[in-house]
Amino acid sequence: MSVHLHRELDRLRGRLLSLAGEVEQQLQKAITAVLNRDPQLADEVEAGDRKIDQFEVELEEECLKVLALYQPVAADLRFLITVLKINNDLERVGDLAVNIARKARTLSQMPPVRMPFDLDGMWRKVQEMLRQSVDSLVNGDADAAEDVCKRDEAVNAQKKAIRQQVEQLIEQHPDQVKTWLQVLAVSRNLERVADHATNIAEDVIYLVRGHIVRHPARFRDRDQD
Amino acid sequence: MSVHLHRELDRLRGRLLSLAGEVEQQLQKAITAVLNRDPQLADEVEAGDRKIDQFEVELEEECLKVLALYQPVAADLRFLITVLKINNDLERVGDLAVNIARKARTLSQMPPVRMPFDLDGMWRKVQEMLRQSVDSLVNGDADAAEDVCKRDEAVNAQKKAIRQQVEQLIEQHPDQVKTWLQVLAVSRNLERVADHATNIAEDVIYLVRGHIVRHPARFRDRDQD
């Protein structure tokens, strides 16, 4: 029984990794659509979200089947519940990719502006956090998960700096307010992706170490927006 | 065994209702803090979030204990997993109350402006959705849950109207950009609360009717921001 259960848990772990990969691709496309003013790519992201949604539903069903069939306890039960929660987080990250893609579409219809901040660099940081949070589950590595939580502060700071720059830009060019609000929304959505990565990492720390860190960290680092 | 299990499930249902009540109070205080420019009330909300966080952690532990002890299957298992998911949503709604409270504190330090839109009216709509989503779980009422999903569109439209007004106000008064961005953030956070209520309602529909509506609805109604 236990061998079968662990085979099932391994399979679910692999499925979660696949979902994380799909979600990351959606985000990459959405950011590229913003940077290259590419509405077709934005459409692709929006269409691709159905696949993510379907994936989440199936993975949840599979988790429930394993729960009902094998009735795991202790660490195995906790692992399954963590997979369910992370599955949910990843699906919502997929929604954020769609939000960003919609901003890309709107921005592509507005006069181009020169961006004085590094959205792509912010995305790289967030991407790294998201990858590392999911990898920390797969490897049961609480140290790596802790590192993800620490890095959330840098992303929050970057988002705050962008907001301040946007405020200045709007004061100087009030006629461009719509454009700058779209750009601000892109950075805010990226920051929310980092929050989800932090949630995932906090769940992994609890899974591995058995004590709850998630709220103090979230309280400290929460998005200010 | 089944009698004990159902007694436990009833208890969890009651606990979830209490958490929803606490979260609603936090939101009410946060909105009042914005409208009355009351930084002390905003501090109360921030301090009160620890109680919500603690509540969520305890409820999750209780769900896991019931899972391990009674090993429920079929509808009971699905109910427990739904409680776990809604618990998570409610905790994040608590975080949104803190976000709003922080905006209230910032706004109270800025020169007062006359708001040309009805934030309190928006909050009443969102509050109704949140209550009805949790009640629909407690009563197993998929029709009520469906109604919540439908009402999300009106909140999204209201949020969009506020954004357009804010854009105009900023064009007219670029020196007030910081104030208007804070107000916009309040309406955005309220709109995210409505999204969580919709998520909860979609989970209830699935629990009761056994088919998945959540993604088409979320896809259609998602926050545009």
Coordinates of C-alpha atoms in Angstrom, one line a residue:
Chain A
M1 CA 0.0 0.0 0.0
S2 CA 2.7 2.4 1.1
V3 CA 4.7 1.8 -2.1
H4 CA 1.7 2.5 -4.2
L5 CA 0.9 5.7 -2.2
H6 CA 4.4 7.0 -2.6
R7 CA 4.3 6.3 -6.3
E8 CA 1.1 8.3 -6.5
L9 CA 2.7 11.2 -4.5
D10 CA 5.7 11.2 -6.8
R11 CA 3.4 11.4 -9.7
L12 CA 1.5 14.4 -8.2
R13 CA 4.8 16.1 -7.5
G14 CA 5.7 15.7 -11.2
R15 CA 2.3 17.1 -12.3
L16 CA 2.7 20.1 -10.0
L17 CA 6.1 20.8 -11.6
S18 CA 4.5 20.6 -15.1
L19 CA 1.8 23.1 -14.0
A20 CA 4.5 25.4 -12.6
G21 CA 6.4 25.2 -15.9
E22 CA 3.2 26.1 -17.9
V23 CA 2.5 29.0 -15.6
E24 CA 6.0 30.3 -15.9
Q25 CA 5.7 30.2 -19.7
Q26 CA 2.5 32.2 -19.6
L27 CA 4.2 34.9 -17.4
Q28 CA 7.2 35.0 -19.8
K29 CA 4.9 35.5 -22.8
A30 CA 2.9 38.2 -21.0
I31 CA 6.0 40.2 -20.0
T32 CA 7.4 39.8 -23.6
A33 CA 4.0 41.1 -24.9
V34 CA 4.4 44.2 -22.7
L35 CA 8.0 44.9 -23.7
N36 CA 7.5 44.2 -27.4
R37 CA 4.1 45.8 -27.6
D38 CA 2.7 42.5 -29.1
P39 CA -1.1 42.1 -28.9
Q40 CA -1.0 38.7 -30.6
L41 CA 1.2 37.3 -27.9
A42 CA -1.1 38.8 -25.3
D43 CA -4.0 36.9 -27.0
E44 CA -2.0 33.7 -26.8
V45 CA -1.6 34.1 -23.1
E46 CA -5.3 34.7 -22.6
A47 CA -6.2 31.6 -24.7
G48 CA -3.5 29.6 -22.8
D49 CA -5.2 30.2 -19.5
R50 CA -7.9 27.6 -20.2
K51 CA -5.2 24.9 -20.3
I52 CA -3.9 26.1 -16.9
D53 CA -7.4 26.1 -15.4
Q54 CA -8.1 22.6 -16.7
F55 CA -4.7 21.4 -15.3
E56 CA -5.6 22.8 -11.9
V57 CA -9.0 21.1 -11.8
E58 CA -7.5 17.7 -12.9
L59 CA -4.7 17.9 -10.3
E60 CA -7.2 18.7 -7.6
E61 CA -9.3 15.7 -8.6
E62 CA -6.2 13.5 -8.6
C63 CA -5.3 14.7 -5.1
L64 CA -8.8 13.9 -3.8
K65 CA -8.7 10.4 -5.4
V66 CA -5.4 9.7 -3.7
L67 CA -6.8 11.0 -0.4
A68 CA -9.9 8.8 -0.7
L69 CA -8.1 5.7 -1.9
Y70 CA -5.0 5.6 0.3
Q71 CA -6.2 7.6 3.3
P72 CA -2.7 8.9 4.0
V73 CA -1.8 10.2 7.5
A74 CA 1.0 12.3 9.1
A75 CA 3.6 13.6 6.7
D76 CA 2.0 12.1 3.6
L77 CA -1.4 13.8 4.4
R78 CA 0.4 17.1 5.0
F79 CA 2.2 16.7 1.7
L80 CA -1.0 16.1 -0.2
I81 CA -2.7 19.1 1.4
T82 CA 0.4 21.2 0.5
V83 CA 0.1 20.1 -3.1
L84 CA -3.6 21.1 -3.2
K85 CA -2.7 24.6 -1.8
I86 CA 0.2 25.2 -4.2
N87 CA -2.0 24.0 -7.1
N88 CA -4.4 26.7 -6.1
D89 CA -1.7 29.3 -5.9
L90 CA -0.3 28.4 -9.3
E91 CA -3.7 28.7 -10.9
R92 CA -4.0 32.2 -9.5
V93 CA -0.5 33.1 -10.8
G94 CA -1.9 32.0 -14.2
D95 CA -4.7 34.6 -13.8
L96 CA -2.0 37.3 -13.0
A97 CA -0.3 36.4 -16.3
V98 CA -3.6 37.1 -18.1
N99 CA -3.9 40.4 -16.2
I100 CA -0.5 41.4 -17.5
A101 CA -1.3 40.2 -21.0
R102 CA -4.4 42.5 -21.0
K103 CA -2.2 45.4 -20.0
A104 CA 0.1 44.5 -22.8
R105 CA -2.8 44.7 -25.3
T106 CA -4.0 48.1 -23.9
L107 CA -0.4 49.5 -23.9
S108 CA 0.1 48.4 -27.5
Q109 CA -2.8 50.7 -28.6
M110 CA -1.2 53.7 -26.8
P111 CA 1.6 55.9 -28.0
P112 CA 4.9 54.2 -27.0
V113 CA 6.8 55.7 -24.0
R114 CA 10.4 55.1 -22.9
M115 CA 10.3 53.1 -19.7
P116 CA 12.7 54.5 -17.1
F117 CA 12.6 51.3 -15.0
D118 CA 13.6 47.7 -15.5
L119 CA 10.4 45.6 -15.8
D120 CA 12.3 42.8 -17.3
G121 CA 14.8 42.7 -14.4
M122 CA 11.9 42.7 -12.0
W123 CA 10.4 39.7 -13.8
R124 CA 13.7 37.8 -13.7
K125 CA 13.7 38.2 -9.9
V126 CA 10.1 37.1 -9.6
Q127 CA 10.7 34.2 -12.0
E128 CA 13.6 33.0 -9.8
M129 CA 11.4 33.1 -6.7
L130 CA 8.6 31.2 -8.3
R131 CA 11.0 28.5 -9.6
Q132 CA 12.8 28.2 -6.3
S133 CA 9.5 28.0 -4.3
V134 CA 8.3 25.0 -6.4
D135 CA 11.7 23.4 -6.5
S136 CA 11.9 23.7 -2.7
L137 CA 8.7 21.5 -2.5
V138 CA 10.0 19.0 -4.9
N139 CA 13.3 18.7 -3.0
G140 CA 11.8 19.1 0.5
D141 CA 14.4 22.0 1.0
A142 CA 13.2 24.4 3.7
D143 CA 16.4 26.5 3.5
A144 CA 15.7 27.2 -0.2
A145 CA 12.1 28.1 0.7
E146 CA 13.3 30.4 3.4
D147 CA 15.5 32.2 0.9
V148 CA 12.4 32.8 -1.3
C149 CA 10.6 34.5 1.6
K150 CA 13.6 36.7 2.2
R151 CA 13.8 37.8 -1.4
D152 CA 10.2 39.0 -1.4
E153 CA 11.3 42.2 0.3
A154 CA 13.5 43.2 -2.6
V155 CA 10.6 42.8 -5.1
N156 CA 8.3 44.8 -2.8
A157 CA 11.0 47.6 -2.7
Q158 CA 11.3 47.5 -6.5
K159 CA 7.6 47.8 -6.9
K160 CA 7.5 50.7 -4.5
A161 CA 10.3 52.5 -6.4
I162 CA 8.4 52.0 -9.7
R163 CA 5.3 53.5 -8.1
Q164 CA 7.2 56.6 -7.0
Q165 CA 8.7 57.0 -10.4
V166 CA 5.3 56.6 -12.0
E167 CA 3.9 59.3 -9.6
Q168 CA 6.6 61.7 -10.8
L169 CA 6.1 60.9 -14.4
I170 CA 2.4 61.5 -14.1
E171 CA 3.0 64.8 -12.4
Q172 CA 5.3 65.8 -15.3
H173 CA 3.0 64.4 -18.0
P174 CA -0.5 64.2 -16.8
D175 CA -1.7 63.6 -20.4
Q176 CA 0.1 60.2 -20.2
V177 CA -1.7 59.1 -17.0
K178 CA -3.5 56.1 -18.7
T179 CA -0.2 54.7 -20.0
W180 CA 1.6 55.0 -16.7
L181 CA -1.3 53.4 -14.8
Q182 CA -1.1 50.4 -17.1
V183 CA 2.7 50.1 -16.5
L184 CA 2.2 50.4 -12.8
A185 CA -0.4 47.6 -13.0
V186 CA 2.1 45.3 -14.7
S187 CA 4.6 45.8 -11.8
R188 CA 1.8 45.3 -9.3
N189 CA 0.8 42.0 -10.9
L190 CA 4.4 40.9 -10.9
E191 CA 4.7 41.8 -7.2
R192 CA 1.6 39.7 -6.6
V193 CA 3.3 36.7 -8.3
A194 CA 6.1 37.1 -5.8
D195 CA 3.6 37.1 -3.0
H196 CA 2.2 33.7 -4.3
A197 CA 5.8 32.4 -4.5
T198 CA 6.2 33.4 -0.9
N199 CA 3.0 31.7 0.1
I200 CA 4.2 28.5 -1.6
A201 CA 7.6 28.8 0.2
E202 CA 6.0 29.3 3.6
D203 CA 3.8 26.2 3.1
V204 CA 7.0 24.2 2.2
I205 CA 8.7 25.4 5.3
Y206 CA 5.8 24.2 7.4
L207 CA 5.7 20.9 5.5
V208 CA 9.4 20.2 6.1
R209 CA 9.9 21.7 9.6
G210 CA 6.5 21.3 11.0
H211 CA 6.2 24.8 12.4
I212 CA 4.3 27.7 11.0
V213 CA 6.3 30.6 9.7
R214 CA 3.9 31.8 7.1
H215 CA 2.1 34.6 8.8
P216 CA 4.9 36.6 10.4
A217 CA 6.7 36.6 7.1
R218 CA 3.6 37.6 5.2
F219 CA 2.7 40.2 7.7
R220 CA 6.1 41.8 7.3
D221 CA 6.5 41.6 3.6
R222 CA 3.0 42.0 2.3
D223 CA 2.3 44.0 -0.8
Q224 CA 1.7 47.6 0.1
D225 CA -0.7 48.2 -2.7
Chain B
M1 CA -18.1 6.9 13.6
S2 CA -20.2 8.8 11.1
V3 CA -22.1 10.6 13.8
H4 CA -18.8 11.8 15.3
L5 CA -17.5 12.8 11.9
H6 CA -20.6 14.9 11.2
R7 CA -20.4 16.5 14.5
E8 CA -16.8 17.5 13.7
L9 CA -17.8 18.8 10.3
D10 CA -20.6 20.9 11.9
R11 CA -18.0 22.3 14.3
L12 CA -15.7 23.2 11.4
R13 CA -18.5 24.9 9.6
G14 CA -19.2 27.0 12.7
R15 CA -15.5 27.9 13.0
L16 CA -15.4 29.0 9.4
L17 CA -18.4 31.2 10.0
S18 CA -16.7 32.8 12.9
L19 CA -13.6 33.5 10.8
A20 CA -15.7 35.0 8.1
G21 CA -17.3 37.3 10.7
E22 CA -13.9 38.4 12.0
V23 CA -12.7 39.1 8.5
E24 CA -15.8 41.1 7.7
Q25 CA -15.3 43.3 10.8
Q26 CA -11.7 43.9 9.7
L27 CA -12.9 45.1 6.3
Q28 CA -15.6 47.3 7.9
K29 CA -13.1 49.0 10.1
A30 CA -10.6 49.5 7.3
I31 CA -13.2 51.2 5.1
T32 CA -14.4 53.3 8.0
A33 CA -10.8 54.3 8.6
V34 CA -10.6 55.5 4.9
L35 CA -13.8 57.4 5.0
N36 CA -13.2 59.0 8.4
R37 CA -9.5 59.6 7.9
D38 CA -8.9 57.6 11.1
P39 CA -5.3 56.4 11.5
Q40 CA -6.0 54.8 14.9
L41 CA -8.6 52.6 13.5
A42 CA -6.2 51.6 10.7
D43 CA -3.7 50.6 13.4
E44 CA -6.4 48.4 15.0
V45 CA -7.0 46.6 11.7
E46 CA -3.3 45.9 11.3
A47 CA -3.0 44.6 14.9
G48 CA -6.2 42.5 14.4
D49 CA -4.7 40.6 11.5
R50 CA -2.6 38.5 13.8
K51 CA -5.8 37.0 15.2
I52 CA -7.1 36.2 11.7
D53 CA -3.8 34.6 10.9
Q54 CA -3.8 32.5 14.0
F55 CA -7.4 31.5 13.4
E56 CA -6.6 30.3 9.9
V57 CA -3.7 28.2 11.1
E58 CA -5.8 26.6 13.9
L59 CA -8.7 25.8 11.5
E60 CA -6.3 24.2 9.0
E61 CA -4.9 22.0 11.8
E62 CA -8.4 21.0 12.9
C63 CA -9.3 20.0 9.3
L64 CA -6.1 17.9 9.0
K65 CA -6.9 16.2 12.3
V66 CA -10.4 15.3 11.2
L67 CA -9.0 14.1 7.9
A68 CA -6.5 11.8 9.7
L69 CA -8.8 10.6 12.4
Y70 CA -12.0 9.9 10.4
Q71 CA -10.6 9.4 6.9
P72 CA -13.8 10.8 5.3
V73 CA -14.6 9.9 1.7
A74 CA -16.9 11.2 -1.1
A75 CA -19.0 14.2 -0.1
D76 CA -17.5 14.5 3.4
L77 CA -14.0 14.6 2.0
R78 CA -15.0 17.2 -0.6
F79 CA -16.6 19.3 2.1
L80 CA -13.4 19.2 4.2
I81 CA -11.2 20.2 1.3
T82 CA -13.6 23.0 0.5
V83 CA -13.4 24.3 4.1
L84 CA -9.6 24.2 3.8
K85 CA -9.7 26.3 0.6
I86 CA -12.2 28.8 1.9
N87 CA -10.2 29.2 5.1
N88 CA -7.2 30.1 2.9
D89 CA -9.3 32.6 0.9
L90 CA -10.7 34.3 4.0
E91 CA -7.2 34.7 5.4
R92 CA -6.1 36.5 2.3
V93 CA -9.2 38.7 2.4
G94 CA -7.9 39.6 5.9
D95 CA -4.7 40.7 4.2
L96 CA -6.6 42.9 1.9
A97 CA -8.3 44.6 4.9
V98 CA -4.7 45.4 6.1
N99 CA -3.8 46.8 2.7
I100 CA -6.9 49.1 2.8
A101 CA -6.1 50.2 6.4
R102 CA -2.6 51.2 5.3
K103 CA -4.1 53.3 2.5
A104 CA -6.3 54.9 5.2
R105 CA -3.3 55.8 7.2
T106 CA -1.5 57.3 4.2
L107 CA -4.6 59.2 3.1
S108 CA -5.1 60.6 6.6
Q109 CA -1.7 62.3 6.3
M110 CA -2.6 63.9 2.9
P111 CA -4.8 67.0 2.4
P112 CA -8.5 65.9 2.3
V113 CA -10.2 65.6 -1.1
R114 CA -13.9 65.4 -1.9
M115 CA -14.5 61.9 -3.3
P116 CA -16.8 62.0 -6.3
F117 CA -17.5 58.2 -6.1
D118 CA -19.3 56.0 -3.6
L119 CA -16.6 53.8 -1.9
D120 CA -19.0 53.0 0.9
G121 CA -21.6 51.8 -1.6
M122 CA -19.0 49.6 -3.3
W123 CA -18.1 48.1 0.1
R124 CA -21.8 47.3 0.8
K125 CA -22.0 45.3 -2.4
V126 CA -18.7 43.5 -1.7
Q127 CA -19.8 42.8 1.9
E128 CA -23.0 41.2 0.7
M129 CA -21.1 39.0 -1.8
L130 CA -18.7 37.8 0.9
R131 CA -21.5 37.0 3.4
Q132 CA -23.6 35.3 0.8
S133 CA -20.6 33.2 -0.4
V134 CA -19.9 31.8 3.1
D135 CA -23.6 31.4 3.9
S136 CA -24.0 29.4 0.7
L137 CA -21.4 26.9 2.0
V138 CA -23.1 26.7 5.4
N139 CA -26.6 26.1 3.8
G140 CA -25.3 24.0 0.9
D141 CA -27.1 26.5 -1.4
A142 CA -25.7 26.4 -5.0
D143 CA -28.3 28.9 -6.3
A144 CA -27.1 31.5 -3.7
A145 CA -23.5 30.8 -4.7
E146 CA -24.4 31.3 -8.4
D147 CA -25.9 34.6 -7.6
V148 CA -22.6 35.7 -5.9
C149 CA -20.7 34.9 -9.1
K150 CA -23.1 36.9 -11.2
R151 CA -22.8 40.0 -9.0
D152 CA -19.0 40.0 -9.4
E153 CA -19.5 41.7 -12.8
A154 CA -21.2 44.7 -11.2
V155 CA -18.3 45.2 -8.8
N156 CA -15.8 45.0 -11.6
A157 CA -17.7 47.6 -13.5
Q158 CA -17.8 49.9 -10.5
K159 CA -14.1 49.5 -10.1
K160 CA -13.5 50.3 -13.7
A161 CA -15.7 53.4 -13.5
I162 CA -13.7 54.6 -10.5
R163 CA -10.4 54.1 -12.4
Q164 CA -11.7 56.2 -15.3
Q165 CA -12.8 58.9 -12.9
V166 CA -9.4 58.8 -11.2
E167 CA -7.7 59.1 -14.5
Q168 CA -9.7 62.3 -15.2
L169 CA -9.1 63.7 -11.8
I170 CA -5.3 63.2 -12.1
E171 CA -5.3 64.8 -15.5
Q172 CA -7.1 67.8 -14.0
H173 CA -5.0 67.9 -10.7
P174 CA -1.7 66.2 -11.4
D175 CA -0.4 67.6 -8.1
Q176 CA -2.9 65.3 -6.3
V177 CA -1.7 62.1 -8.1
K178 CA -0.5 60.4 -4.8
T179 CA -3.9 60.9 -3.2
W180 CA -5.8 59.6 -6.1
L181 CA -3.6 56.5 -6.5
Q182 CA -4.3 55.6 -2.9
V183 CA -8.0 55.9 -3.4
L184 CA -7.7 53.8 -6.5
A185 CA -5.9 51.2 -4.5
V186 CA -8.7 51.0 -2.0
S187 CA -11.2 50.3 -4.7
R188 CA -8.9 47.7 -6.2
N189 CA -8.5 45.9 -2.9
L190 CA -12.3 45.9 -2.5
E191 CA -12.6 44.4 -6.0
R192 CA -10.1 41.7 -5.0
V193 CA -12.3 40.9 -2.0
A194 CA -15.2 40.3 -4.4
D195 CA -12.9 38.0 -6.5
H196 CA -12.3 35.9 -3.4
A197 CA -16.0 35.8 -2.6
T198 CA -16.5 34.6 -6.2
N199 CA -13.8 31.9 -5.7
I200 CA -15.6 30.8 -2.6
A201 CA -18.9 30.7 -4.3
E202 CA -17.5 28.7 -7.2
D203 CA -16.1 26.1 -4.8
V204 CA -19.5 25.8 -3.1
I205 CA -21.2 25.2 -6.5
Y206 CA -18.8 22.5 -7.2
L207 CA -19.3 21.0 -3.8
V208 CA -23.0 21.0 -4.1
R209 CA -23.5 20.1 -7.7
G210 CA -20.4 18.2 -8.4
H211 CA -19.4 19.9 -11.6
I212 CA -16.8 22.6 -12.1
V213 CA -18.0 26.1 -12.9
R214 CA -15.3 27.9 -11.4
H215 CA -13.0 28.6 -14.3
P216 CA -15.4 29.9 -17.0
A217 CA -16.9 32.3 -14.5
R218 CA -13.5 33.5 -13.2
F219 CA -12.3 33.8 -16.7
R220 CA -15.2 36.0 -17.7
D221 CA -15.3 38.2 -14.6
R222 CA -11.7 38.5 -13.6
D223 CA -10.4 41.8 -12.3
Q224 CA -9.0 43.8 -15.1
D225 CA -6.3 45.3 -13.0

